[in-house]
Amino acid sequence: QVQLVESGGGLVQAGGSLRLSCAASGSIFSIGAMGWYRQAPGKQRELVATITRALRTNYADSVKGRFTISRDNAKNTVYLQMNSLKPEDTAVYYCRITTPVDYWGRGTQVTVSS
């Protein structure tokens, strides 16, 4: 059994910052890729950023230069530093890990007011 616990969401004004964390626990031998996805009301879930075990990163064009993904392999934790937030970043943010089985967190709400 693998559990993912996300934290760090909340309400912030446009231009502000938030840092999301996602800690994995349970029967984990090794985690491959880790990532963040988001889903806004009425829209499909979309990729925000991913990071491999070798620390190679990939970002959606909409967040490049504003968001930074990182991970701590010793803690089985992935982070998402979000700067210069915009109202269009408002969504539920989900973390995902591959072990290689995929696991998803329950999501954390991020709301950016204009």
GROMACS .gro file of C-alpha atoms in nm:
model
  114
    1GLN     CA    1   0.000   0.000   0.000
    2VAL     CA    2   0.134   0.341  -0.102
    3GLN     CA    3   0.004   0.670   0.030
    4LEU     CA    4   0.067   1.016  -0.111
    5VAL     CA    5   0.005   1.316   0.110
    6GLU     CA    6  -0.002   1.658  -0.054
    7SER     CA    7   0.023   1.987   0.130
    8GLY     CA    8   0.087   2.353   0.069
    9GLY     CA    9  -0.217   2.460  -0.128
   10GLY     CA   10  -0.425   2.762  -0.040
   11LEU     CA   11  -0.546   3.104  -0.145
   12VAL     CA   12  -0.298   3.358  -0.275
   13GLN     CA   13  -0.317   3.685  -0.466
   14ALA     CA   14  -0.194   3.712  -0.821
   15GLY     CA   15   0.181   3.752  -0.827
   16GLY     CA   16   0.224   3.555  -0.507
   17SER     CA   17   0.394   3.224  -0.437
   18LEU     CA   18   0.311   2.884  -0.296
   19ARG     CA   19   0.512   2.569  -0.239
   20LEU     CA   20   0.345   2.233  -0.273
   21SER     CA   21   0.482   1.915  -0.118
   22CYS     CA   22   0.392   1.552  -0.177
   23ALA     CA   23   0.531   1.282   0.049
   24ALA     CA   24   0.505   0.916  -0.043
   25SER     CA   25   0.499   0.643   0.217
   26GLY     CA   26   0.424   0.273   0.237
   27SER     CA   27   0.553  -0.024   0.042
   28ILE     CA   28   0.789   0.160  -0.189
   29PHE     CA   29   1.099  -0.004  -0.329
   30SER     CA   30   1.202   0.266  -0.570
   31ILE     CA   31   1.030   0.567  -0.720
   32GLY     CA   32   1.093   0.656  -1.081
   33ALA     CA   33   0.933   0.968  -1.218
   34MET     CA   34   0.743   1.208  -0.994
   35GLY     CA   35   0.517   1.484  -1.115
   36TRP     CA   36   0.249   1.741  -1.060
   37TYR     CA   37  -0.073   1.770  -1.257
   38ARG     CA   38  -0.367   2.005  -1.222
   39GLN     CA   39  -0.734   2.014  -1.305
   40ALA     CA   40  -0.936   2.332  -1.326
   41PRO     CA   41  -1.318   2.328  -1.309
   42GLY     CA   42  -1.466   2.206  -1.636
   43LYS     CA   43  -1.126   2.116  -1.780
   44GLN     CA   44  -0.924   1.800  -1.823
   45ARG     CA   45  -0.635   1.716  -1.596
   46GLU     CA   46  -0.310   1.846  -1.742
   47LEU     CA   47   0.058   1.799  -1.681
   48VAL     CA   48   0.233   2.077  -1.490
   49ALA     CA   49   0.582   1.937  -1.436
   50THR     CA   50   0.767   1.610  -1.401
   51ILE     CA   51   1.106   1.508  -1.269
   52THR     CA   52   1.293   1.183  -1.318
   53ARG     CA   53   1.502   1.004  -1.061
   54ALA     CA   54   1.804   1.147  -1.242
   55LEU     CA   55   1.655   1.496  -1.187
   56ARG     CA   56   1.564   1.566  -1.546
   57THR     CA   57   1.267   1.802  -1.554
   58ASN     CA   58   0.986   1.878  -1.793
   59TYR     CA   59   0.739   2.166  -1.770
   60ALA     CA   60   0.418   2.272  -1.937
   61ASP     CA   61   0.476   2.580  -2.149
   62SER     CA   62   0.228   2.775  -1.937
   63VAL     CA   63   0.441   2.743  -1.622
   64LYS     CA   64   0.796   2.757  -1.761
   65GLY     CA   65   1.001   3.020  -1.585
   66ARG     CA   66   0.752   3.048  -1.298
   67PHE     CA   67   0.733   2.699  -1.145
   68THR     CA   68   1.018   2.475  -1.027
   69ILE     CA   69   0.986   2.106  -0.952
   70SER     CA   70   1.232   1.930  -0.725
   71ARG     CA   71   1.255   1.608  -0.527
   72ASP     CA   72   1.425   1.458  -0.224
   73ASN     CA   73   1.481   1.090  -0.296
   74ALA     CA   74   1.578   1.016   0.064
   75LYS     CA   75   1.241   1.148   0.181
   76ASN     CA   76   1.036   1.018  -0.116
   77THR     CA   77   0.905   1.372  -0.154
   78VAL     CA   78   0.842   1.594  -0.453
   79TYR     CA   79   0.799   1.970  -0.437
   80LEU     CA   80   0.654   2.236  -0.664
   81GLN     CA   81   0.763   2.594  -0.607
   82MET     CA   82   0.512   2.823  -0.776
   83ASN     CA   83   0.603   3.189  -0.825
   84SER     CA   84   0.431   3.473  -1.009
   85LEU     CA   85   0.101   3.295  -0.976
   86LYS     CA   86  -0.182   3.391  -1.209
   87PRO     CA   87  -0.560   3.345  -1.174
   88GLU     CA   88  -0.543   3.086  -1.453
   89ASP     CA   89  -0.324   2.871  -1.227
   90THR     CA   90  -0.630   2.811  -1.007
   91ALA     CA   91  -0.693   2.436  -0.996
   92VAL     CA   92  -0.669   2.124  -0.786
   93TYR     CA   93  -0.308   2.007  -0.799
   94TYR     CA   94  -0.231   1.636  -0.789
   95CYS     CA   95   0.100   1.461  -0.744
   96ARG     CA   96   0.181   1.137  -0.920
   97ILE     CA   97   0.461   0.887  -0.871
   98THR     CA   98   0.568   0.587  -1.076
   99THR     CA   99   0.711   0.285  -0.898
  100PRO     CA  100   0.655   0.170  -1.188
  101VAL     CA  101   0.290   0.139  -1.086
  102ASP     CA  102   0.129   0.483  -1.097
  103TYR     CA  103  -0.005   0.634  -0.775
  104TRP     CA  104  -0.194   0.961  -0.742
  105GLY     CA  105  -0.252   1.190  -0.449
  106ARG     CA  106  -0.596   1.319  -0.354
  107GLY     CA  107  -0.516   1.672  -0.462
  108THR     CA  108  -0.470   2.011  -0.299
  109GLN     CA  109  -0.661   2.323  -0.397
  110VAL     CA  110  -0.472   2.625  -0.525
  111THR     CA  111  -0.675   2.942  -0.572
  112VAL     CA  112  -0.521   3.258  -0.715
  113SER     CA  113  -0.727   3.575  -0.681
  114SER     CA  114  -0.694   3.867  -0.919
   0.00000   0.00000   0.00000
